[in-house]
GROMACS .gro file of N, CA and C in nm:
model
  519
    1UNK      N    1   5.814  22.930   2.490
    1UNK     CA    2   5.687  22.888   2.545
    1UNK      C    3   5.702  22.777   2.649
    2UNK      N    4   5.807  22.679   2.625
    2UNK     CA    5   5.814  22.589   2.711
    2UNK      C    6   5.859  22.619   2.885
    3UNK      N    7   5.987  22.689   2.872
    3UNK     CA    8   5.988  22.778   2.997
    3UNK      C    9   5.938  22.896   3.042
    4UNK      N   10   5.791  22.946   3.014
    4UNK     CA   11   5.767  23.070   3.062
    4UNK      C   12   5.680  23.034   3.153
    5UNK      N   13   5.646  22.924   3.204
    5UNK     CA   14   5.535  22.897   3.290
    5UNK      C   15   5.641  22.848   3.421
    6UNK      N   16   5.771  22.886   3.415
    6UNK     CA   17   5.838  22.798   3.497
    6UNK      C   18   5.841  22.885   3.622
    7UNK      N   19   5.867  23.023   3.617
    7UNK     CA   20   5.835  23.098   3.695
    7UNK      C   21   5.740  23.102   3.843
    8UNK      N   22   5.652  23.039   3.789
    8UNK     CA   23   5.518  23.021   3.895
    8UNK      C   24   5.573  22.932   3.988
    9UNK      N   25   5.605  22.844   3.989
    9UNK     CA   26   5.636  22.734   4.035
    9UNK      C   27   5.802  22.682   4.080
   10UNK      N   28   5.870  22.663   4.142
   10UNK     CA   29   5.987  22.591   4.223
   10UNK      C   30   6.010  22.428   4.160
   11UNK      N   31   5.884  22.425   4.231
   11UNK     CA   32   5.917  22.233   4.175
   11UNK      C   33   5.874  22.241   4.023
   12UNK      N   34   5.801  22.266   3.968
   12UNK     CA   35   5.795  22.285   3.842
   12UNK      C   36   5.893  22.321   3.769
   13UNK      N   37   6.007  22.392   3.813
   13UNK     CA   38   6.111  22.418   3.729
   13UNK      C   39   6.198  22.330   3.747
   14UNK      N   40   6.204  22.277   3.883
   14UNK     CA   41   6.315  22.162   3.918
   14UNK      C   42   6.272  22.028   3.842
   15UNK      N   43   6.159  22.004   3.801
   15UNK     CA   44   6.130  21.879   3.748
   15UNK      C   45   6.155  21.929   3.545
   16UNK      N   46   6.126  22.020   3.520
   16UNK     CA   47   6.170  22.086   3.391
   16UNK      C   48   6.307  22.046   3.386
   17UNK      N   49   6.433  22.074   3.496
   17UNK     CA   50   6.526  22.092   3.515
   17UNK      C   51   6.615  21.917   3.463
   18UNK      N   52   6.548  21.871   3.579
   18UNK     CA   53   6.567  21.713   3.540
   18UNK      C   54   6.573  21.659   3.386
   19UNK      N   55   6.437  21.703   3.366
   19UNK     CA   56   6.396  21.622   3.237
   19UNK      C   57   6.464  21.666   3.088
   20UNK      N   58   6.509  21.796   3.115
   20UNK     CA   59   6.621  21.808   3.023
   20UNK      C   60   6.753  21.789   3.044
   21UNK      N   61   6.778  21.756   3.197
   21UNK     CA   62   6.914  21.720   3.215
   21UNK      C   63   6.922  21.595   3.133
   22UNK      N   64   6.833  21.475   3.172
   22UNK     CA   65   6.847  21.342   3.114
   22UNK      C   66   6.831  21.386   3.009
   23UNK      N   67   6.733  21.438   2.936
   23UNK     CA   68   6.662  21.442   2.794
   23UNK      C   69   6.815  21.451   2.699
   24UNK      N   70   6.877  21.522   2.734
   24UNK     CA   71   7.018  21.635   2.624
   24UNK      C   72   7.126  21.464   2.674
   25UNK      N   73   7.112  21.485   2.816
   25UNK     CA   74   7.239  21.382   2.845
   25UNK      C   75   7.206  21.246   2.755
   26UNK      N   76   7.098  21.224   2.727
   26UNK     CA   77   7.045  21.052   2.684
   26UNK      C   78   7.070  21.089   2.520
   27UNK      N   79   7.118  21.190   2.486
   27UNK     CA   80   7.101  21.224   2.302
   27UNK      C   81   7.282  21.222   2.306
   28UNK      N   82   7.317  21.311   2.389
   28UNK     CA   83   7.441  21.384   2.399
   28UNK      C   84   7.576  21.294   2.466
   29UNK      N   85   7.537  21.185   2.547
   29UNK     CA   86   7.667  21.115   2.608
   29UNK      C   87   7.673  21.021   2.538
   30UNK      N   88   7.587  20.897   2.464
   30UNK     CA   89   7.634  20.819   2.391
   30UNK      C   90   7.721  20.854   2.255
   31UNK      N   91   7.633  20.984   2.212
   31UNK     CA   92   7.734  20.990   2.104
   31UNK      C   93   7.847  21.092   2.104
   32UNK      N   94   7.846  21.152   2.179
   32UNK     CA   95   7.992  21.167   2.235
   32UNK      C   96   8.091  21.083   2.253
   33UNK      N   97   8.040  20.981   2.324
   33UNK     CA   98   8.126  20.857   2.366
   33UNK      C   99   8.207  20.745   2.253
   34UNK      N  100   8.072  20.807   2.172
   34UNK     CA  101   8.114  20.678   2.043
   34UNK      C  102   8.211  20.741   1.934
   35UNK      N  103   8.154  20.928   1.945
   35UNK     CA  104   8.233  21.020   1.844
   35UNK      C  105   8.393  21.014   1.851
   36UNK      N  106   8.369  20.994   2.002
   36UNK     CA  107   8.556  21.038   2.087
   36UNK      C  108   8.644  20.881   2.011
   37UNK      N  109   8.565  20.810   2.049
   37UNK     CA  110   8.651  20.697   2.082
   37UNK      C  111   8.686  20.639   1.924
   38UNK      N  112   8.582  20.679   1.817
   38UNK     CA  113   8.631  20.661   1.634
   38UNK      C  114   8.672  20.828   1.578
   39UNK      N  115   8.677  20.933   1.619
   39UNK     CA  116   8.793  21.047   1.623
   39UNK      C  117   8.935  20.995   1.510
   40UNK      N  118   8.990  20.924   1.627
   40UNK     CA  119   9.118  20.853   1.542
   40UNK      C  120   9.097  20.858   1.403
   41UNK      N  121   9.037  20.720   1.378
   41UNK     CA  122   8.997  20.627   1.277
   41UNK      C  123   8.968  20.747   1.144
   42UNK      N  124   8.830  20.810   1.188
   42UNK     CA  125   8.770  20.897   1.108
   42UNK      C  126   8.898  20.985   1.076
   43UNK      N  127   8.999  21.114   1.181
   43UNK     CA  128   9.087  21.187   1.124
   43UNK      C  129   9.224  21.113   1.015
   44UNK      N  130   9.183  21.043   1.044
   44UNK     CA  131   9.330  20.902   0.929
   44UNK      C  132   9.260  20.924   0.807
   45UNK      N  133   9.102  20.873   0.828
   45UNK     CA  134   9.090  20.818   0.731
   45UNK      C  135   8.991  20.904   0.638
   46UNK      N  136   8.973  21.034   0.692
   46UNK     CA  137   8.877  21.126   0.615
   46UNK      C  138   8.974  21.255   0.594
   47UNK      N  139   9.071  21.287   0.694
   47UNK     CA  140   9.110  21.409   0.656
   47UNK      C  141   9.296  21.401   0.676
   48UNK      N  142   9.356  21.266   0.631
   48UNK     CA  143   9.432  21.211   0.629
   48UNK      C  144   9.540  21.282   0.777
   49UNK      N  145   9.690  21.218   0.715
   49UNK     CA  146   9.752  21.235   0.793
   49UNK      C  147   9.830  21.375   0.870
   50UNK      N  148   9.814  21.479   0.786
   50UNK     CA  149   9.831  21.584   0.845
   50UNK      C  150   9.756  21.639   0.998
   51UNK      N  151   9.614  21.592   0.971
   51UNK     CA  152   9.568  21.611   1.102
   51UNK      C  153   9.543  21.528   1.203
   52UNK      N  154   9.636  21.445   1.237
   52UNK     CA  155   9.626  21.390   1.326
   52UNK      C  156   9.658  21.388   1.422
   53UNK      N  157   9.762  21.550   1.485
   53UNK     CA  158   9.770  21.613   1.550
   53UNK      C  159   9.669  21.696   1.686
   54UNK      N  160   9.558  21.679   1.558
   54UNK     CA  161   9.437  21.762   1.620
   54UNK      C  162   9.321  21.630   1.701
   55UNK      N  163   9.334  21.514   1.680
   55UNK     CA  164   9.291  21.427   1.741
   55UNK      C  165   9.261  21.463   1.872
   56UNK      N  166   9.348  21.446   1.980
   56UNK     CA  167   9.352  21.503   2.143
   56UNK      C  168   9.222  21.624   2.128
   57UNK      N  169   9.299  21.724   2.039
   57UNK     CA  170   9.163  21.846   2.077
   57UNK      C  171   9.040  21.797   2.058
   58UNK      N  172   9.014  21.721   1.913
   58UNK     CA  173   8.884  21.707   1.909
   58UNK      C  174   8.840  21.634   2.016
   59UNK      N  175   8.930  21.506   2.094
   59UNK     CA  176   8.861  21.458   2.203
   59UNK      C  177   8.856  21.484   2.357
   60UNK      N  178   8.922  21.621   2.323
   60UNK     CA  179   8.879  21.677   2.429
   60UNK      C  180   8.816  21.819   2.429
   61UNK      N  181   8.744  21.842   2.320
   61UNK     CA  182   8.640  21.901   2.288
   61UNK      C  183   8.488  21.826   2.308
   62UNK      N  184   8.535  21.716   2.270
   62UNK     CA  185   8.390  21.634   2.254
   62UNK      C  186   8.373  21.604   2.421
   63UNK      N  187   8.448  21.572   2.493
   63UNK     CA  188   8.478  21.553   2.620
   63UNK      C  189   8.396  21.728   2.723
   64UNK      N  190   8.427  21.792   2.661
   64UNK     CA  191   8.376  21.912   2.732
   64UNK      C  192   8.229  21.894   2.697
   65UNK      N  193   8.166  21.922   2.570
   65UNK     CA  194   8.074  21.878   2.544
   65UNK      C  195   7.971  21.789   2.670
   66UNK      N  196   8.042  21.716   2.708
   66UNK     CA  197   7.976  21.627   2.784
   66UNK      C  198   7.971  21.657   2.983
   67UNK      N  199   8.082  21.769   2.994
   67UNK     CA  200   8.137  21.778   3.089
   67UNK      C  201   8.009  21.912   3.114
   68UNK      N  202   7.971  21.979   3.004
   68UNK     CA  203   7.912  22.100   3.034
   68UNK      C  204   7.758  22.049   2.995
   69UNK      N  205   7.678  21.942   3.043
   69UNK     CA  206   7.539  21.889   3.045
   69UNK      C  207   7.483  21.993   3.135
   70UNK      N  208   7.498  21.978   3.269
   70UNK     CA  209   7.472  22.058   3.383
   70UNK      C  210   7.423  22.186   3.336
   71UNK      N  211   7.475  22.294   3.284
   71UNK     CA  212   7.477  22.402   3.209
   71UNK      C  213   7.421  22.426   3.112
   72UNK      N  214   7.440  22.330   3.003
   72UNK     CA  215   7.330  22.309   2.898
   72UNK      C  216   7.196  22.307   2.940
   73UNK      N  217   7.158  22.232   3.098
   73UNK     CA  218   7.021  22.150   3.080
   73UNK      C  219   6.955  22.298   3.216
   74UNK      N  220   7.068  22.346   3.245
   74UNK     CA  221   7.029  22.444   3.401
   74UNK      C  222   7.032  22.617   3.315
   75UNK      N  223   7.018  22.672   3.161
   75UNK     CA  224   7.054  22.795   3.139
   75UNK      C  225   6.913  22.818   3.109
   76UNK      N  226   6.862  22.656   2.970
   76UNK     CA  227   6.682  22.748   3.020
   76UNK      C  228   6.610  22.785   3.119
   77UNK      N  229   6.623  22.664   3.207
   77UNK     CA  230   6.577  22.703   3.330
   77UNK      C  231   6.585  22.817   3.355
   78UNK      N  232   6.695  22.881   3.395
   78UNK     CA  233   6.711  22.990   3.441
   78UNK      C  234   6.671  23.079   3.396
   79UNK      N  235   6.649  23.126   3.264
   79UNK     CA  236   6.609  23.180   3.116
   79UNK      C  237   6.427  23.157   3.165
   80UNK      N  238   6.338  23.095   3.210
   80UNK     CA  239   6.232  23.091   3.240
   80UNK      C  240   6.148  23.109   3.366
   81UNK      N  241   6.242  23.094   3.476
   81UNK     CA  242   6.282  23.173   3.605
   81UNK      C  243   6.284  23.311   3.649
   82UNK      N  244   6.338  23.389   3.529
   82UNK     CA  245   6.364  23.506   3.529
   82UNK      C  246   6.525  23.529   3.633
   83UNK      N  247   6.611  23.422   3.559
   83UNK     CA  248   6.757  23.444   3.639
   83UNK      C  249   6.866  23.447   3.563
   84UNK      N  250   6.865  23.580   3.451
   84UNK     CA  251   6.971  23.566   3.348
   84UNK      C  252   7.088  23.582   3.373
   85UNK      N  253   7.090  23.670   3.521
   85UNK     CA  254   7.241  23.658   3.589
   85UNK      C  255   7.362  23.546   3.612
   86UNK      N  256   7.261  23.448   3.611
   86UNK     CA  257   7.334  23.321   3.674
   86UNK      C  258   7.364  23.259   3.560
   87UNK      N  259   7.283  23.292   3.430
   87UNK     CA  260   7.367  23.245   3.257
   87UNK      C  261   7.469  23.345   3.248
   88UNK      N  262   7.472  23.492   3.300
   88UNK     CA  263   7.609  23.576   3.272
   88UNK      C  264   7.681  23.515   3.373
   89UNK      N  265   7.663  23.490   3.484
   89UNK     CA  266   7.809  23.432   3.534
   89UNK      C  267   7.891  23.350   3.511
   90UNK      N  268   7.776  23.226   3.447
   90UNK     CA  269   7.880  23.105   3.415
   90UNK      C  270   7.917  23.131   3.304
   91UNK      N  271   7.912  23.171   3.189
   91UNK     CA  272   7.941  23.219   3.080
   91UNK      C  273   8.098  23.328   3.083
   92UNK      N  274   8.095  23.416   3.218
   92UNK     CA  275   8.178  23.505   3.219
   92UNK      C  276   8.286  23.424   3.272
   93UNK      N  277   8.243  23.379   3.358
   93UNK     CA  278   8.362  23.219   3.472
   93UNK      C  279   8.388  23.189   3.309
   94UNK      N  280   8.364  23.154   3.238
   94UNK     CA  281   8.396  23.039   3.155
   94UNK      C  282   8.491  23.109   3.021
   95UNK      N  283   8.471  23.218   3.017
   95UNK     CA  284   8.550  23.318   2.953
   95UNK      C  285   8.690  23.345   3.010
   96UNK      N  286   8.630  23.371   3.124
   96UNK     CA  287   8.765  23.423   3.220
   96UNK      C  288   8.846  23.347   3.225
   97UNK      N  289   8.807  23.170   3.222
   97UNK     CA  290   8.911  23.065   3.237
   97UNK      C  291   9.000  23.086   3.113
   98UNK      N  292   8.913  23.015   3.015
   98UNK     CA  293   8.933  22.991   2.906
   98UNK      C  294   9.091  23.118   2.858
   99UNK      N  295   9.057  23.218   2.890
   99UNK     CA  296   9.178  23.293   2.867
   99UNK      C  297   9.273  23.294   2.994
  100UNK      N  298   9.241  23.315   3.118
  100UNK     CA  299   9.344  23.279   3.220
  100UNK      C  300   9.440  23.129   3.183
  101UNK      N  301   9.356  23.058   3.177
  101UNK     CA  302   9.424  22.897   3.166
  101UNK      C  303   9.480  22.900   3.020
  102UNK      N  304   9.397  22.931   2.908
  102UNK     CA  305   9.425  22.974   2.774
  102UNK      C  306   9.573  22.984   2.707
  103UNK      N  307   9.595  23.072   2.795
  103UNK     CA  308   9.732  23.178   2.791
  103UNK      C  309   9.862  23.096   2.769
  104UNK      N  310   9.861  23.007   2.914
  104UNK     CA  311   9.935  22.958   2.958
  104UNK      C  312   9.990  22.838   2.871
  105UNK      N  313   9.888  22.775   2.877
  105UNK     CA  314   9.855  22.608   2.816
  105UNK      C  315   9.866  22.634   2.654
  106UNK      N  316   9.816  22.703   2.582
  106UNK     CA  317   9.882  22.722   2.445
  106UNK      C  318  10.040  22.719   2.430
  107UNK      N  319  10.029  22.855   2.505
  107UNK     CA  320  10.231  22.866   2.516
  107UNK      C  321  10.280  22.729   2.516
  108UNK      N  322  10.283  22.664   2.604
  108UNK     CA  323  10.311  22.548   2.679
  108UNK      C  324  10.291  22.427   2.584
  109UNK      N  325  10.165  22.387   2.503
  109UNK     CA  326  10.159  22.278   2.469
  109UNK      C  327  10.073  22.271   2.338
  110UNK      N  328  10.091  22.401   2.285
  110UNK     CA  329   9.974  22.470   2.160
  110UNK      C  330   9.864  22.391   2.177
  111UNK      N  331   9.790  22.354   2.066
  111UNK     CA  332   9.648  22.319   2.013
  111UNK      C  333   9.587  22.251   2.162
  112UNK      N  334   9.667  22.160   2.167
  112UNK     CA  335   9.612  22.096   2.317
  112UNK      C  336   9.612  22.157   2.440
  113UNK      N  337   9.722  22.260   2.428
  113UNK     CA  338   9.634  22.358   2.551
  113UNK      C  339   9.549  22.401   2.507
  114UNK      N  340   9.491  22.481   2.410
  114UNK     CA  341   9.349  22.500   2.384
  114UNK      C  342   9.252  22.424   2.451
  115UNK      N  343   9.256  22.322   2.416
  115UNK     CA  344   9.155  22.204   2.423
  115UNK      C  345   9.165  22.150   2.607
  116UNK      N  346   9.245  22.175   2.683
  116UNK     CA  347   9.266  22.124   2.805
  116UNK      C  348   9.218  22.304   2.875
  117UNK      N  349   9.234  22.408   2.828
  117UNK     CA  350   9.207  22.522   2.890
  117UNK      C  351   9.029  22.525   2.842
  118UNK      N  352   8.974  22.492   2.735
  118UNK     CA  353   8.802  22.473   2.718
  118UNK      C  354   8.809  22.389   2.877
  119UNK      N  355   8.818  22.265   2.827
  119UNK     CA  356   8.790  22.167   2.930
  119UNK      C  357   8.775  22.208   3.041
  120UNK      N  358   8.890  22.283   3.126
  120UNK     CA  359   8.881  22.320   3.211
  120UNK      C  360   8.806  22.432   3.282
  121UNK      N  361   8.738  22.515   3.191
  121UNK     CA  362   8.719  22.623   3.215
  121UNK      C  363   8.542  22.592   3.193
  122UNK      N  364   8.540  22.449   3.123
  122UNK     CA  365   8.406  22.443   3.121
  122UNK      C  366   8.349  22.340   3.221
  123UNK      N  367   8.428  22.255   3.291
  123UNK     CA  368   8.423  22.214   3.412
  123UNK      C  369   8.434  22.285   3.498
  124UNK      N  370   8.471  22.434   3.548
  124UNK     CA  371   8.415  22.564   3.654
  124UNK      C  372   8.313  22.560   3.638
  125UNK      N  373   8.245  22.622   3.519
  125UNK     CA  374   8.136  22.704   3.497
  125UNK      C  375   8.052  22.608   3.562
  126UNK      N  376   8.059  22.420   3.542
  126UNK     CA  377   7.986  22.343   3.576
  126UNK      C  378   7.951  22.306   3.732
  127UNK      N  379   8.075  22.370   3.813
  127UNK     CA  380   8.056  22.376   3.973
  127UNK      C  381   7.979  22.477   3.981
  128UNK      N  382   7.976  22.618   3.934
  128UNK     CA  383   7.860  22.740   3.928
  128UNK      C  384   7.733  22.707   3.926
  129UNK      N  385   7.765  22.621   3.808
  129UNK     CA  386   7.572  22.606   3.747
  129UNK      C  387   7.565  22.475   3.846
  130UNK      N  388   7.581  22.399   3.901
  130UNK     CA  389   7.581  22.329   4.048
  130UNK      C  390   7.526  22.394   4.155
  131UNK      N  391   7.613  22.520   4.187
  131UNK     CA  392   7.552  22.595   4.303
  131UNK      C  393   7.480  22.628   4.291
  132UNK      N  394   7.462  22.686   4.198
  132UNK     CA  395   7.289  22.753   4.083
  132UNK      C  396   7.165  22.698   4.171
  133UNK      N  397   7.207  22.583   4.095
  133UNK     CA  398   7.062  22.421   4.122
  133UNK      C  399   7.073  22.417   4.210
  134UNK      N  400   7.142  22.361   4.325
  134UNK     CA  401   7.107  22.371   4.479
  134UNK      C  402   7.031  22.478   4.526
  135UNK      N  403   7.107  22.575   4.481
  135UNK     CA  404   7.024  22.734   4.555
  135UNK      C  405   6.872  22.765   4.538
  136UNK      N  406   6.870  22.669   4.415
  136UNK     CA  407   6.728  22.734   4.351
  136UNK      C  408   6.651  22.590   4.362
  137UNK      N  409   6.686  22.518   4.382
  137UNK     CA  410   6.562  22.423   4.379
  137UNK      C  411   6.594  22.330   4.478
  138UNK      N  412   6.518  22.294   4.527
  138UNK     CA  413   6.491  22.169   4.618
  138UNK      C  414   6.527  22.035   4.595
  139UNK      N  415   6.650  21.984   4.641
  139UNK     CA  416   6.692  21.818   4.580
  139UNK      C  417   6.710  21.807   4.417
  140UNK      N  418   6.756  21.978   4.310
  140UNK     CA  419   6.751  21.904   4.206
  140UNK      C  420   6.808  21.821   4.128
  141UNK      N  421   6.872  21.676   4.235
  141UNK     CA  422   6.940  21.612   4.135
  141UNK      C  423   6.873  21.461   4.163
  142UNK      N  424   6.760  21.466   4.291
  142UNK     CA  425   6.697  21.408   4.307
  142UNK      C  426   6.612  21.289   4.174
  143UNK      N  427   6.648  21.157   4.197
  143UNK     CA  428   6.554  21.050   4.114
  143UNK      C  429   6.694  21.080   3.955
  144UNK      N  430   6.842  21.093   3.977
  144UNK     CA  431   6.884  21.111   3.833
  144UNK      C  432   6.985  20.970   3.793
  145UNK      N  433   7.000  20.952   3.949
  145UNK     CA  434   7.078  20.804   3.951
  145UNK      C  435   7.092  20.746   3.867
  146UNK      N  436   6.969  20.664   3.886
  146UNK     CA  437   6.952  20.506   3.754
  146UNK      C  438   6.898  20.547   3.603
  147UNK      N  439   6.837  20.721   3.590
  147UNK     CA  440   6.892  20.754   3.427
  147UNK      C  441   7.056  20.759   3.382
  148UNK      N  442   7.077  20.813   3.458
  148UNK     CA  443   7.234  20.901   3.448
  148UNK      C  444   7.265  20.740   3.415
  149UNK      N  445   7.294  20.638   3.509
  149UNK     CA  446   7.326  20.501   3.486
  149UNK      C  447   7.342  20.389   3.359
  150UNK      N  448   7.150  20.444   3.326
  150UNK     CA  449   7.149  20.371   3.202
  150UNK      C  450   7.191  20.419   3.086
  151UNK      N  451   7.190  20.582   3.113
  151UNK     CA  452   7.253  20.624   3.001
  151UNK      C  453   7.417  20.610   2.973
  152UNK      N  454   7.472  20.556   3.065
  152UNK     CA  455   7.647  20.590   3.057
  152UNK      C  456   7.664  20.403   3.045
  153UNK      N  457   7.558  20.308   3.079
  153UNK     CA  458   7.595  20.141   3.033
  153UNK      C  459   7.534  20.202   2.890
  154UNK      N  460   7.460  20.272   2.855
  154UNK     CA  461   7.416  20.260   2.666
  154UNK      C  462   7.542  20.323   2.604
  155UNK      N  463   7.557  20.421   2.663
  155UNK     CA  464   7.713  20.511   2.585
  155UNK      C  465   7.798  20.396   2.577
  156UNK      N  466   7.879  20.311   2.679
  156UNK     CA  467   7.907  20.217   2.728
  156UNK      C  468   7.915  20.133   2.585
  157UNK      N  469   7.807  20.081   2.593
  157UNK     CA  470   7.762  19.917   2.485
  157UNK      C  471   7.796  19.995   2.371
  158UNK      N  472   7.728  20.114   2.296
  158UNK     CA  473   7.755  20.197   2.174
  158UNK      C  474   7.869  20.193   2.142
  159UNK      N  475   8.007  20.268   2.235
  159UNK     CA  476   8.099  20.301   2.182
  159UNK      C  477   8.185  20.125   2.187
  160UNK      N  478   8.177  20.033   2.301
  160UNK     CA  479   8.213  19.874   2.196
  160UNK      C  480   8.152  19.821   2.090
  161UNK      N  481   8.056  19.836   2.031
  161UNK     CA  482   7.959  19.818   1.919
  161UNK      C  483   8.066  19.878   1.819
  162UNK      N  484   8.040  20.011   1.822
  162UNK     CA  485   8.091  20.079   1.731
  162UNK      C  486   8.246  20.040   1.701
  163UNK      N  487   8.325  20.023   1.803
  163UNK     CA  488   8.456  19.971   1.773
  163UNK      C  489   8.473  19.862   1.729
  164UNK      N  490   8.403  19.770   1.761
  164UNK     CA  491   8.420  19.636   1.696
  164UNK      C  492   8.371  19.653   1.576
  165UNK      N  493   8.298  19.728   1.497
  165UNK     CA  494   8.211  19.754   1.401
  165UNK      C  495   8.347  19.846   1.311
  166UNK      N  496   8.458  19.925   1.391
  166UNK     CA  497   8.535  20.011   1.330
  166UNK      C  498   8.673  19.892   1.304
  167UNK      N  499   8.669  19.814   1.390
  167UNK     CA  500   8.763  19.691   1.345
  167UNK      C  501   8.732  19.616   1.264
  168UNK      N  502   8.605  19.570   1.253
  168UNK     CA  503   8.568  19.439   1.121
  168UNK      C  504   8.548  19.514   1.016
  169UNK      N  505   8.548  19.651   1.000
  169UNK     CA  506   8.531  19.738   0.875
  169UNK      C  507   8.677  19.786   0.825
  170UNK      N  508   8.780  19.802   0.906
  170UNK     CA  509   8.903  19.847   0.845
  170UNK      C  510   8.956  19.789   0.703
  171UNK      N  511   8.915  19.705   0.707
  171UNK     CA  512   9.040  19.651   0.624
  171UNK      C  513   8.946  19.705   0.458
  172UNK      N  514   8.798  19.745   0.461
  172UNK     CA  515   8.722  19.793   0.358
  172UNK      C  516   8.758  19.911   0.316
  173UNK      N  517   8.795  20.000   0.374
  173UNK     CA  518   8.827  20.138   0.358
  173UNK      C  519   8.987  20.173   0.291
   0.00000   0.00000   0.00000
């Protein structure tokens, strides 16, 4: 219901467009930021030392996560537009990497190529869904500055909070 009226309208979808870009990014980058950076701590100390191998992936899983906002916040759109093509492309780009780069980078460096072939393959899809938004809307990255800003000094303050908060707590655990 929220995107079916988007259709009618250009700027109406581009301002839709925005407001869930910030909306997801203002939920989604702080705690990403704070998830990545106590990762460590938490794999030591919840699922001991065997996995601590998998550290890197998870933070660069959580890292994609953040890398693929653009996409996240540009597929309803499109989905209310009536432009499901442009969700199969980046989706297919992002497939296609994921096993082109995949391939390689496993062989090469196991688990963490995994995690560096996501990454990468979800930073394409994110130049796609880029061209997307230009093509289709007018200035839509217009007025994202000083959100985008405040949201990455809050991620920012969170994830030192949280660390200093993961240092004066160690020695409890």
């Amino acid at each position: 219901p929220v995107y079916a009226h988007l259709d009618a309208g250009r700027g109406k979808a581009a301002s839709t467009f925005r407001g869930l870009l910030i909306s997801v990014a203002a939920l989604l980058v702080p705690t990403c930021l704070v998830f990545a950076w106590l990762v460590p701590d938490l794999v030591q100390q919840l699922l001991g030392e065997r996995w601590e191998g998998a550290v890197v992936v998870m933070q660069l899983l959580i890292l994609s996560s953040v890398v693929g906002l653009l996409g996240d916040g540009l597929t309803p759109v499109l989905k209310g537009i009536g432009h499901p093509a442009g969700i199969a492309a980046m989706d297919s780009l992002q497939l296609l990497l994921i096993v082109a780069v995949g391939w390689p980078m496993i062989g090469a460096f196991g688990l963490v190529g995994a995690g560096v072939a996501w990454l990468t393959a979800t930073f394409a899809s994110q130049i796609l869904a880029a061209w997307y938004a230009r093509r289709l809307f007018d200035q839509p990255f217009a007025g994202l500055a000083l959100p985008v800003l405040a949201i990455v000094t809050a991620a920012v303050l969170a994830t030192v909070v949280a660390g200093l908060a993961g240092n004066a707590l160690s020695g409890f655990f």
